[in-house]
CSV table of C-alpha atoms in Angstrom, one decimal:
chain,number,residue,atom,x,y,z
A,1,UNK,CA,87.7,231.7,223.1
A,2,UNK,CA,85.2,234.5,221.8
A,3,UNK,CA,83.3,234.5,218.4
A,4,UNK,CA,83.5,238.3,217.0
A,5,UNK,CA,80.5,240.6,218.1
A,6,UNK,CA,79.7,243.6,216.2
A,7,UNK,CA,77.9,246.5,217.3
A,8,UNK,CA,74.2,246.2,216.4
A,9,UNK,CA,72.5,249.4,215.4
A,10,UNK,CA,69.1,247.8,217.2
A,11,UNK,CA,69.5,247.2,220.8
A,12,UNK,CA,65.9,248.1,221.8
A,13,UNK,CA,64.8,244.3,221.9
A,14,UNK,CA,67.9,241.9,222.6
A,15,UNK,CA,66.2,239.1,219.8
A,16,UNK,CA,66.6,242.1,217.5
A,17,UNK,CA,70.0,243.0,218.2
A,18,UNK,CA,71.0,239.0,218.4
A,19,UNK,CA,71.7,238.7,214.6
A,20,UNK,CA,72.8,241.7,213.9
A,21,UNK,CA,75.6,241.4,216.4
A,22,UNK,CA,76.7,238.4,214.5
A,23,UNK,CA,75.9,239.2,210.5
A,24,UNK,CA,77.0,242.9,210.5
A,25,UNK,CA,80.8,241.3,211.4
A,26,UNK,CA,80.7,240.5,207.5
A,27,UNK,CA,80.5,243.6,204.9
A,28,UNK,CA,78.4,241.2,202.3
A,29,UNK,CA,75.9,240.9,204.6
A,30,UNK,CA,75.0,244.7,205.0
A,31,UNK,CA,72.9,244.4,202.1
A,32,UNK,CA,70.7,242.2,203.3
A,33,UNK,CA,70.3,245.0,206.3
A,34,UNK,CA,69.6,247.3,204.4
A,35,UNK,CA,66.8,245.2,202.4
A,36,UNK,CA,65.0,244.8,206.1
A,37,UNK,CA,64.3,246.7,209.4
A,38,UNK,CA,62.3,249.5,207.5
A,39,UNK,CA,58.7,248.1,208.1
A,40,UNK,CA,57.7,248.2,212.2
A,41,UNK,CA,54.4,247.2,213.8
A,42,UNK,CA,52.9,246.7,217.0
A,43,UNK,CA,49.8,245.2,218.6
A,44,UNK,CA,46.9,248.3,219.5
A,45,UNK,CA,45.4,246.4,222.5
A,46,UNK,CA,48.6,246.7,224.3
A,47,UNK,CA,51.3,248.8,225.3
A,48,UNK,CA,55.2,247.7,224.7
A,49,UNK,CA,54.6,246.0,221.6
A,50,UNK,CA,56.3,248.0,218.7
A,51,UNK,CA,58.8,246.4,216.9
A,52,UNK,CA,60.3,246.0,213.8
A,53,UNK,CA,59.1,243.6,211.0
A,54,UNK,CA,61.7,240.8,211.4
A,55,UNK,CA,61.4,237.6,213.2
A,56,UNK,CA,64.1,236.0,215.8
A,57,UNK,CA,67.3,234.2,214.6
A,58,UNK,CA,65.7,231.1,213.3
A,59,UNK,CA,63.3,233.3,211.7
A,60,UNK,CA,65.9,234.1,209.2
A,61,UNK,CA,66.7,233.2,206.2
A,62,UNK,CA,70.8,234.4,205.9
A,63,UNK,CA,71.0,232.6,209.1
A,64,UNK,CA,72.2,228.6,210.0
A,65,UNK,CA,70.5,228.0,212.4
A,66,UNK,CA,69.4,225.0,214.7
A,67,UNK,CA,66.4,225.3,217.3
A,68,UNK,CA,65.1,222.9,219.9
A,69,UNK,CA,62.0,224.3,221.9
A,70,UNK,CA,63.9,224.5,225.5
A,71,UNK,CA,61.1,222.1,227.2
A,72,UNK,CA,62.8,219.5,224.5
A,73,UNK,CA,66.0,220.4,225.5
A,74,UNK,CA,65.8,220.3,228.7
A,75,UNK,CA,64.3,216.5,228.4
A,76,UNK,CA,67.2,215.1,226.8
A,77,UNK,CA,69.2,215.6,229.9
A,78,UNK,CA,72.2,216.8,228.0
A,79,UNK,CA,75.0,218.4,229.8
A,80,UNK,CA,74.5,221.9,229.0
A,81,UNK,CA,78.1,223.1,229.7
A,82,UNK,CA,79.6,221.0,227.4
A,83,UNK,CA,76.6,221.5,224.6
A,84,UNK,CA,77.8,225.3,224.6
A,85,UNK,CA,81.2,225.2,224.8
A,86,UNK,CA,81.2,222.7,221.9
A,87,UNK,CA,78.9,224.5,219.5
A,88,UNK,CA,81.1,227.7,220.3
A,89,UNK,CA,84.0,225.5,219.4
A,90,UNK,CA,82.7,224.9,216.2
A,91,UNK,CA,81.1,228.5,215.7
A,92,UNK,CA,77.9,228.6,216.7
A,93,UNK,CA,76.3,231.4,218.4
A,94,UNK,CA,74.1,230.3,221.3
A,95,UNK,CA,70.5,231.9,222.3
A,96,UNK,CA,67.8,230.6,224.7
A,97,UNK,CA,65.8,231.7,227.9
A,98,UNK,CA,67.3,232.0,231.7
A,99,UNK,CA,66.3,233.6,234.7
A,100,UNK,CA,68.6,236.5,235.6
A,101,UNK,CA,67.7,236.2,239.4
A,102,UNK,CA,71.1,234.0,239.2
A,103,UNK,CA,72.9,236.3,237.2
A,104,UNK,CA,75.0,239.1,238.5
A,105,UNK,CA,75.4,242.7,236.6
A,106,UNK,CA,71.3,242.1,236.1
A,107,UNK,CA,68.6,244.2,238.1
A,108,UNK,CA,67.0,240.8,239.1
A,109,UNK,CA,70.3,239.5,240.4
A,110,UNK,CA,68.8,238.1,243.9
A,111,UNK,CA,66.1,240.0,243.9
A,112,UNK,CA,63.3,238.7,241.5
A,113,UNK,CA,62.8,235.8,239.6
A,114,UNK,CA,62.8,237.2,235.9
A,115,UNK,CA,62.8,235.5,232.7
A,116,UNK,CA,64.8,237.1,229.4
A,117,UNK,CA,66.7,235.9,226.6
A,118,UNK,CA,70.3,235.9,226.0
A,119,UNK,CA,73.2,235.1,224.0
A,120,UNK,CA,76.5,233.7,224.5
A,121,UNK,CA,79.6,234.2,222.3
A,122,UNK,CA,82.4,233.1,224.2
A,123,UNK,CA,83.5,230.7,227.2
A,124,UNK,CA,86.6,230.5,229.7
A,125,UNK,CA,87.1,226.3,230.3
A,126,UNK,CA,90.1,227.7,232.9
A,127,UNK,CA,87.6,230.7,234.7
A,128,UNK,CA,85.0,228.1,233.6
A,129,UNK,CA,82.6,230.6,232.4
A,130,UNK,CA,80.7,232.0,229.5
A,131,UNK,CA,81.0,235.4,228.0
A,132,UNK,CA,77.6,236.9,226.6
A,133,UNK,CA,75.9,239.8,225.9
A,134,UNK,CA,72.4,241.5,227.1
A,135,UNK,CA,71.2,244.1,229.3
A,136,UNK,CA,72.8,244.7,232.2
A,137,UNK,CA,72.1,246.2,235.6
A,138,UNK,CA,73.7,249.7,234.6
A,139,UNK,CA,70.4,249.8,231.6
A,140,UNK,CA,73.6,249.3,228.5
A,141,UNK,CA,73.4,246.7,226.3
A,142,UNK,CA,76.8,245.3,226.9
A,143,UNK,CA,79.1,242.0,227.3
A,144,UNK,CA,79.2,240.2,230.8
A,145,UNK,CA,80.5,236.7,232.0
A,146,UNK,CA,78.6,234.3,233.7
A,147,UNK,CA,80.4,231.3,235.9
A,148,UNK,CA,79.3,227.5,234.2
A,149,UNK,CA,77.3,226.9,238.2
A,150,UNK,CA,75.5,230.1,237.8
A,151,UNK,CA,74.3,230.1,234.2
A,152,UNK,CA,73.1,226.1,235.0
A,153,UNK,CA,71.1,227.6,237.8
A,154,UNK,CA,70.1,230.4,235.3
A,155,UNK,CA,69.4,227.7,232.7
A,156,UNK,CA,67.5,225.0,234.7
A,157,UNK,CA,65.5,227.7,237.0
A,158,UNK,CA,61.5,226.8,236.9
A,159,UNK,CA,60.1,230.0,235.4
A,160,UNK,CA,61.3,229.2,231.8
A,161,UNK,CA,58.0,229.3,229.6
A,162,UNK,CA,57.0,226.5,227.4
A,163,UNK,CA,57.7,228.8,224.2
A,164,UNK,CA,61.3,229.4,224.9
A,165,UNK,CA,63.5,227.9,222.6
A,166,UNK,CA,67.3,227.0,222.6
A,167,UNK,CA,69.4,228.0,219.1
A,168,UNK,CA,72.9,227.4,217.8
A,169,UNK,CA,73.0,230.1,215.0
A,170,UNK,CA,75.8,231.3,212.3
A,171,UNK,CA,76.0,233.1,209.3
A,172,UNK,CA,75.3,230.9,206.1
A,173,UNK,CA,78.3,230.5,204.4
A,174,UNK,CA,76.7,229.4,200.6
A,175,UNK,CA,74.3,232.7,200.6
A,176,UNK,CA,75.7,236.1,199.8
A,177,UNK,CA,72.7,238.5,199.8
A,178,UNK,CA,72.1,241.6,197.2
A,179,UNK,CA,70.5,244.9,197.6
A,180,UNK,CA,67.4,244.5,196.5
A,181,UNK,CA,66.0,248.3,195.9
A,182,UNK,CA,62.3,246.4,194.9
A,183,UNK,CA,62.2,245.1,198.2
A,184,UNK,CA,63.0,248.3,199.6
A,185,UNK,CA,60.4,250.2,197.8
A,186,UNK,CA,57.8,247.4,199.0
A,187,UNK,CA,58.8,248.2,202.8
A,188,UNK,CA,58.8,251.6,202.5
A,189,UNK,CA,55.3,251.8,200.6
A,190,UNK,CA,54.5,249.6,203.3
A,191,UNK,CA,55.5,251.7,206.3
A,192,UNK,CA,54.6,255.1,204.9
A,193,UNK,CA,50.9,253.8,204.3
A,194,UNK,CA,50.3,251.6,206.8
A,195,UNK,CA,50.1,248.5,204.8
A,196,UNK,CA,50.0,245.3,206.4
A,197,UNK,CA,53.5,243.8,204.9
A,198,UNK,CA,52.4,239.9,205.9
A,199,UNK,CA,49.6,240.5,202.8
A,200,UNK,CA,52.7,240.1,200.4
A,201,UNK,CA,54.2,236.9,202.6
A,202,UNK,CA,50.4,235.3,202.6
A,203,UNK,CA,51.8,232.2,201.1
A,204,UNK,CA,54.8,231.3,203.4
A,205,UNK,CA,53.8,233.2,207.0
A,206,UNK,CA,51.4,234.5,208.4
A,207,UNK,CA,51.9,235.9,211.7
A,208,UNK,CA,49.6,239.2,212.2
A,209,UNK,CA,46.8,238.9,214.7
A,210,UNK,CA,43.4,241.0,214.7
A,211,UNK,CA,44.8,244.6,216.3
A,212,UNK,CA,48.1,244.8,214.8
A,213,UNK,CA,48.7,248.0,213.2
A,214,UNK,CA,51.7,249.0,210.9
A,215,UNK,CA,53.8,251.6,209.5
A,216,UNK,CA,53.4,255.2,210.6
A,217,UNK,CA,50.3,254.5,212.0
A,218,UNK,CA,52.2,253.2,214.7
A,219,UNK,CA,52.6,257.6,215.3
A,220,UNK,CA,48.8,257.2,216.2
A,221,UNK,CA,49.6,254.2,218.8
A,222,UNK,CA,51.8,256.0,220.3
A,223,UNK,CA,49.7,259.0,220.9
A,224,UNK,CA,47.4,257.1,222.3
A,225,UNK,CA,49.6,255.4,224.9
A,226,UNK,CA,51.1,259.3,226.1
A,227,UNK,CA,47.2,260.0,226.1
A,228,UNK,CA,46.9,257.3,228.5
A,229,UNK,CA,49.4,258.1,230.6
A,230,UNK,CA,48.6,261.7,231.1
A,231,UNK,CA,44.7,260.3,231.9
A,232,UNK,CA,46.0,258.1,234.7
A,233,UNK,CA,44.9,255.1,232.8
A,234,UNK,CA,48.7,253.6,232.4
A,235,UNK,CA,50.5,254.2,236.1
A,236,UNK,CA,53.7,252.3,235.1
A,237,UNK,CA,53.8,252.4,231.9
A,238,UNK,CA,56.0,255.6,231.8
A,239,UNK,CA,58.4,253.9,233.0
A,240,UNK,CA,59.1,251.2,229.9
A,241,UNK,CA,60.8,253.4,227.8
A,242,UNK,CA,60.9,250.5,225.3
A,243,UNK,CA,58.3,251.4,222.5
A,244,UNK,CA,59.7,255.4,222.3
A,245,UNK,CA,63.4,253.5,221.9
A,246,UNK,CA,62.9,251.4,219.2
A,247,UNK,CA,61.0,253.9,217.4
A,248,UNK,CA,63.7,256.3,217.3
A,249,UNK,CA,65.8,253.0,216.3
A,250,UNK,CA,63.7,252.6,213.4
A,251,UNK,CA,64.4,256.4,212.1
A,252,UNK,CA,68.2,256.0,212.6
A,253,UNK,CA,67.2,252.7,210.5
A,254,UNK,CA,65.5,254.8,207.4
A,255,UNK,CA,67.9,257.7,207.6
A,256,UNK,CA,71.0,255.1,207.5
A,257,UNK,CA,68.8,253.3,204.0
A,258,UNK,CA,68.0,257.3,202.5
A,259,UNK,CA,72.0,257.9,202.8
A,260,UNK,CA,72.7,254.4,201.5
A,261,UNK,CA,70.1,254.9,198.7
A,262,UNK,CA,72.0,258.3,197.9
A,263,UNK,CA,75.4,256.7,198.1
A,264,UNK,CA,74.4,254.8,195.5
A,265,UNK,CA,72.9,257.3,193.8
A,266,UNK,CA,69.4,255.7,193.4
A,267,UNK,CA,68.5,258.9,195.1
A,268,UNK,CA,69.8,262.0,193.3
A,269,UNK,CA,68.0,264.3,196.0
A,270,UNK,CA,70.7,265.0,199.1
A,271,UNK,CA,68.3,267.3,200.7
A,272,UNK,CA,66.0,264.3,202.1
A,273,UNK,CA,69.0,263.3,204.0
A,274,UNK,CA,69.0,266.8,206.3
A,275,UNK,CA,65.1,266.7,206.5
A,276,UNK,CA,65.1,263.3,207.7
A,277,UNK,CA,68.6,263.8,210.4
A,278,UNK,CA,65.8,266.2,211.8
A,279,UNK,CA,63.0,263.5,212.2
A,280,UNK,CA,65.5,261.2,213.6
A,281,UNK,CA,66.3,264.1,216.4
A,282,UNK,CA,63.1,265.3,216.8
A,283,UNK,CA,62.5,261.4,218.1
A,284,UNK,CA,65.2,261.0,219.9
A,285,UNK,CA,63.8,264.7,222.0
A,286,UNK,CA,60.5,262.4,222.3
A,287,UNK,CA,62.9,259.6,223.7
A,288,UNK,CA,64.0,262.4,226.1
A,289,UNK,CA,61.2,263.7,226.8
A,290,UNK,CA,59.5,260.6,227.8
A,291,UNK,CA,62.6,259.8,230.3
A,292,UNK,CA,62.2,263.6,231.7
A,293,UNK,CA,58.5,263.1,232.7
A,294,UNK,CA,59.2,259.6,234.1
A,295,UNK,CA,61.3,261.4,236.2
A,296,UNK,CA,59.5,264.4,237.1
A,297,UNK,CA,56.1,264.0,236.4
A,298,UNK,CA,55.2,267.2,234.7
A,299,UNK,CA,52.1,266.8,233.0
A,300,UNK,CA,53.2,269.6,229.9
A,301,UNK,CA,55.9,267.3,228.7
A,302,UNK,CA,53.3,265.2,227.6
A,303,UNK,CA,52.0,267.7,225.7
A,304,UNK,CA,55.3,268.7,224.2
A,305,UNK,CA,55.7,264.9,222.7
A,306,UNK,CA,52.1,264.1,221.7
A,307,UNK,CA,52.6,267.7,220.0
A,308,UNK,CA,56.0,266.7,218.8
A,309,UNK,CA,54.9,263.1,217.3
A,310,UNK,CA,51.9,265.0,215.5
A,311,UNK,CA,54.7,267.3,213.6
A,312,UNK,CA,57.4,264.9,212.7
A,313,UNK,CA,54.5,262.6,211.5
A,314,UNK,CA,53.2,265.3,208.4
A,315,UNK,CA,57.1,266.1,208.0
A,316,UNK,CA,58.1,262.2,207.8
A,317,UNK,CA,55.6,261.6,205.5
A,318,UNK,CA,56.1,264.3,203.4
A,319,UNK,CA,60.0,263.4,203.3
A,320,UNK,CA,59.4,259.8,202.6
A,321,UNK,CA,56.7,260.5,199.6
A,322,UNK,CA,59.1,261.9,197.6
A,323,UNK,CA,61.7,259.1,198.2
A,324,UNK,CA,59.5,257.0,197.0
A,325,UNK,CA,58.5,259.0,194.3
A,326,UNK,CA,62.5,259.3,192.9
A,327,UNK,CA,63.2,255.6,193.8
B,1,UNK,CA,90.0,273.6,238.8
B,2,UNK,CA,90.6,274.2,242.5
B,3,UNK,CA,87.5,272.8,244.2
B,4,UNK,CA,88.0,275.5,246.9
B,5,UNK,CA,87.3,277.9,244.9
B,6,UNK,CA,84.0,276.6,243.4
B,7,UNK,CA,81.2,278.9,244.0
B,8,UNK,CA,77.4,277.9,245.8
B,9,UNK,CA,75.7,276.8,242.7
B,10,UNK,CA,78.7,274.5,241.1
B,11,UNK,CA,78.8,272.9,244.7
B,12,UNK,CA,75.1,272.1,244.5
B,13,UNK,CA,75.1,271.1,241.2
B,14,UNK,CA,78.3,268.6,242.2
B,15,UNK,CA,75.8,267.5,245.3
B,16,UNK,CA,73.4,266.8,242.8
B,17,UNK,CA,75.1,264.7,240.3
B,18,UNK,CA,76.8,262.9,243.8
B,19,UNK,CA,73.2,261.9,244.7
B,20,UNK,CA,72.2,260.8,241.4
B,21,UNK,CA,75.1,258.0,241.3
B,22,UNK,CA,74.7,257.4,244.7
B,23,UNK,CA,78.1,258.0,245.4
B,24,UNK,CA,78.9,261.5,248.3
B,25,UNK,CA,82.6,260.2,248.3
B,26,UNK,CA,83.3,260.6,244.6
B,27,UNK,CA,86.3,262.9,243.7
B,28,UNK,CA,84.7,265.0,240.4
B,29,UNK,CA,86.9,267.3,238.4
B,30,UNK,CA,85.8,270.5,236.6
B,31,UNK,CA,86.7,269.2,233.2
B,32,UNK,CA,85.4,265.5,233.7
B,33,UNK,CA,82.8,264.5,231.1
B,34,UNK,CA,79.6,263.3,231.9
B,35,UNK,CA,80.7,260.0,230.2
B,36,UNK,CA,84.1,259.8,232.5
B,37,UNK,CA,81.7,259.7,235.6
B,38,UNK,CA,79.8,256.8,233.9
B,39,UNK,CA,76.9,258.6,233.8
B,40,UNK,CA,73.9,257.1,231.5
B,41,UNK,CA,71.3,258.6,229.7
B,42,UNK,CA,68.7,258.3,232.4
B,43,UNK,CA,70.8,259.5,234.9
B,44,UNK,CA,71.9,262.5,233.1
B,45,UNK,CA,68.0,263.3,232.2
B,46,UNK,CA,67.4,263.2,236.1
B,47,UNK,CA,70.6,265.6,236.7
B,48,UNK,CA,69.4,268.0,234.5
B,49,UNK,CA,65.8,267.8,235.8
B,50,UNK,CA,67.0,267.9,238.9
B,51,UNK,CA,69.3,271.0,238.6
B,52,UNK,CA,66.3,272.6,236.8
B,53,UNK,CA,64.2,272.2,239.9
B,54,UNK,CA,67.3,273.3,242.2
B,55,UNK,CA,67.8,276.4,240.1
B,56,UNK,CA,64.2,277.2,238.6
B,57,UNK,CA,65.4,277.5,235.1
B,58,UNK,CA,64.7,275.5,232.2
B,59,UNK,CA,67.6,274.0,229.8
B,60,UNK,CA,66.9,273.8,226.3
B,61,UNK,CA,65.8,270.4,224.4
B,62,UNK,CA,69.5,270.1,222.7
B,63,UNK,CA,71.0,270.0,226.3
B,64,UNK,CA,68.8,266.3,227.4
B,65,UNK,CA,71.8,265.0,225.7
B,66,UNK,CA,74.9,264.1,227.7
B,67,UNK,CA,77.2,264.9,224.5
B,68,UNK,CA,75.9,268.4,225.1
B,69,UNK,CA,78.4,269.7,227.3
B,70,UNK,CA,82.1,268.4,227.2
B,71,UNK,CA,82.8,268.5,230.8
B,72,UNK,CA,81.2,270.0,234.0
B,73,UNK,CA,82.8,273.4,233.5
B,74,UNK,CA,80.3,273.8,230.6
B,75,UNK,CA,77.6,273.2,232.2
B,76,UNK,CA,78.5,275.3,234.9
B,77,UNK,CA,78.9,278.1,232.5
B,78,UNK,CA,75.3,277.7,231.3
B,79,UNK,CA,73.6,277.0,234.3
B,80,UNK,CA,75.6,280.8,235.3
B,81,UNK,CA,74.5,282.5,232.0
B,82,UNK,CA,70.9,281.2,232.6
B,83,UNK,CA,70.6,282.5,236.4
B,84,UNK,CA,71.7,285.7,234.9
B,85,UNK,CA,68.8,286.3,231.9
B,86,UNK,CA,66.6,285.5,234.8
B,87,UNK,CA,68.3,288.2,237.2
């Protein structure tokens, strides 16, 4: 048996794409995407930290969801097999920690020991394995199987850390979310100056450490990492392609919500829609970009995107002023 | 399209993208997309680098993405037409 996946339009982190893969499966809950993923942060003493402003499954609030730290788990001496293939049973949606050095179809099969998250949405009780999705060892986020022996091995390896967690989750049935074009403005007022958006969550959460930065000056962050880069002072860093990737995600994000918002004809102004497709593609040249100099090492093409990210920054803002102004 | 007839620079380009999977057996067709040879969006960016170095010509941003050409032939074509500004 297999519990429906849906393509998730965030794939850059897999705890991102996780939910998505199971609440875009439902129109009614498209709303509620569109309400969120417009605010992204990341940490400024570190590389590899953007992402978007939305926590893991159990993190959210359209989600039923129920979480065991995996060190708690792992105590009760349960028999894993038959934990999963029963929740899926029932519908449930599985996430946790394993070590792909046991899993084959991932770059550490065999050769590294490598914790990451996953998910599982299906299981075979005759091929006695598990169907689930995640990176594999071609770089697509895609659907693999794991045997029952090798995903124990996975599961029970050593390296798990003490802040890995194990979560059944599923769409709520009794909650059918709106559009909320308030909430939308907020995010977007958010992201276009920089605001920090846990200020308006001070009351329930508060998750934002000392050198987190938000919105577009995130454009600033990563300047500064291609700055590092071409001085030497980040060898491998080139290589993680992961902060360029989600922050073309996030403009396929807003130009998806600026069509949406015109759809519904909040916004009367089509126009925004072609200048933003170009922001989106003038990131996704970055993307390119920064996978051509990993590559070939040609110091101009860091130039070209620190020159290209200084452009589509005036030209975003500009774009996304006047949505806010109309909206 | 024939493979005997292919000229010196659509054989080294074919060598290229043969490296780049790994793969010197592979049969590749004329008209096969980049997509039909399972070819990714890293490994495309390191064909096309690569052909650039081959070649010493420079593709245009809009051609880092594999949707850019529908098959091989295409890209033949402009790898031709760019040989020849240079010429």
């Amino acid at each position: 048996m297999e519990l429906k996946v849906a393509e998730a339009p965030i794939v850059g982190l897999q705890y991102l794409a996780y939910p998505l893969n199971v609440l875009l499966n439902y129109d009614e809950y498209r709303a509620w995407y569109y309400n969120n993923y417009i605010q992204i942060l990341c940490n400024s003493a570190g590389w590899y930290s953007l992402r978007f402003f939305i926590g893991c499954n159990y993190e959210i609030p359209v989600l039923r969801c129920q979480a065991l730290e995996k060190t708690t788990f792992v105590k009760m001496n349960c028999d894993i097999i038959r934990v999963i293939v029963d929740a899926l049973n029932d519908g449930w949606y599985v996430t946790s920690n394993f070590d792909e050095y046991y899993l084959p179809n991932r770059e550490a099969f065999k050769v590294k020991h490598f914790e990451h998250d996953f998910m599982i949405y299906g299981c075979n009780q005759q091929e006695e394995s598990f169907s689930l999705l995640g990176y594999s060892n071609k770089g697509l986020f895609e659907k693999t199987k794991i045997s029952f022996l090798s995903f124990e091995k996975a599961f029970y390896s050593q390296t798990y850390d003490e802040n890995a967690t194990f979560v059944l989750f599923k769409k709520r049935d009794n909650l059918i979310p709106e559009f909320d074009i308030n909430v939308v403005k907020d995010f977007l007022y958010d992201y276009v100056y920089s605001q920090n958006t846990y200020e308006r969550l001070r009351t329930l959460i508060r998750l934002d450490g000392p050198d987190d930065i938000f919105g577009m000056d995130t454009y600033q962050y990563l300047r500064n990492y291609y700055n590092d880069v071409a001085e030497l002072k980040d060898e491998m860093g080139i290589h993680n392609i992961r902060d360029i990737h989600i922050f073309w995600e996030h403009k396929k994000c807003l130009l998806e919500r600026i069509e949406y918002l015109y759809n519904k004809k909040i916004l009367q102004n089509a126009e925004c829609i072609n200048r933003y497709k170009v922001i989106e593609r003038e990131i996704s040249n970055v993307r390119n970009f920064h996978m051509k100099y990993s590559i070939t090492g040609e110091k101009y093409i860091l130039t070209d995107i620190i020159a290209a990210l200084n452009k589509t920054e005036q030209k975003e803002r500009e774009i996304l002023e006047n949505v806010l102004k109309e909206i | 399209m024939c493979t005997s007839n292919r000229t010196i620079i659509q054989y080294k380009t074919i060598d290229i993208i043969k490296n780049s999977l790994d793969d010197d057996f592979m049969d590749i067709d004329d008209y096969c997309s980049f997509q039909d040879l399972g070819i990714n969006s890293f490994t495309y960016i390191r064909v096309i680098a690569s052909i650039e170095k081959e070649f010493n010509i420079k593709f245009e941003d809009e051609y880092l993405y594999s949707t850019a050409f529908n098959n091989l032939a295409e890209l033949f074509d402009v790898i031709q037409n760019k040989l020849g500004e240079r010429n």
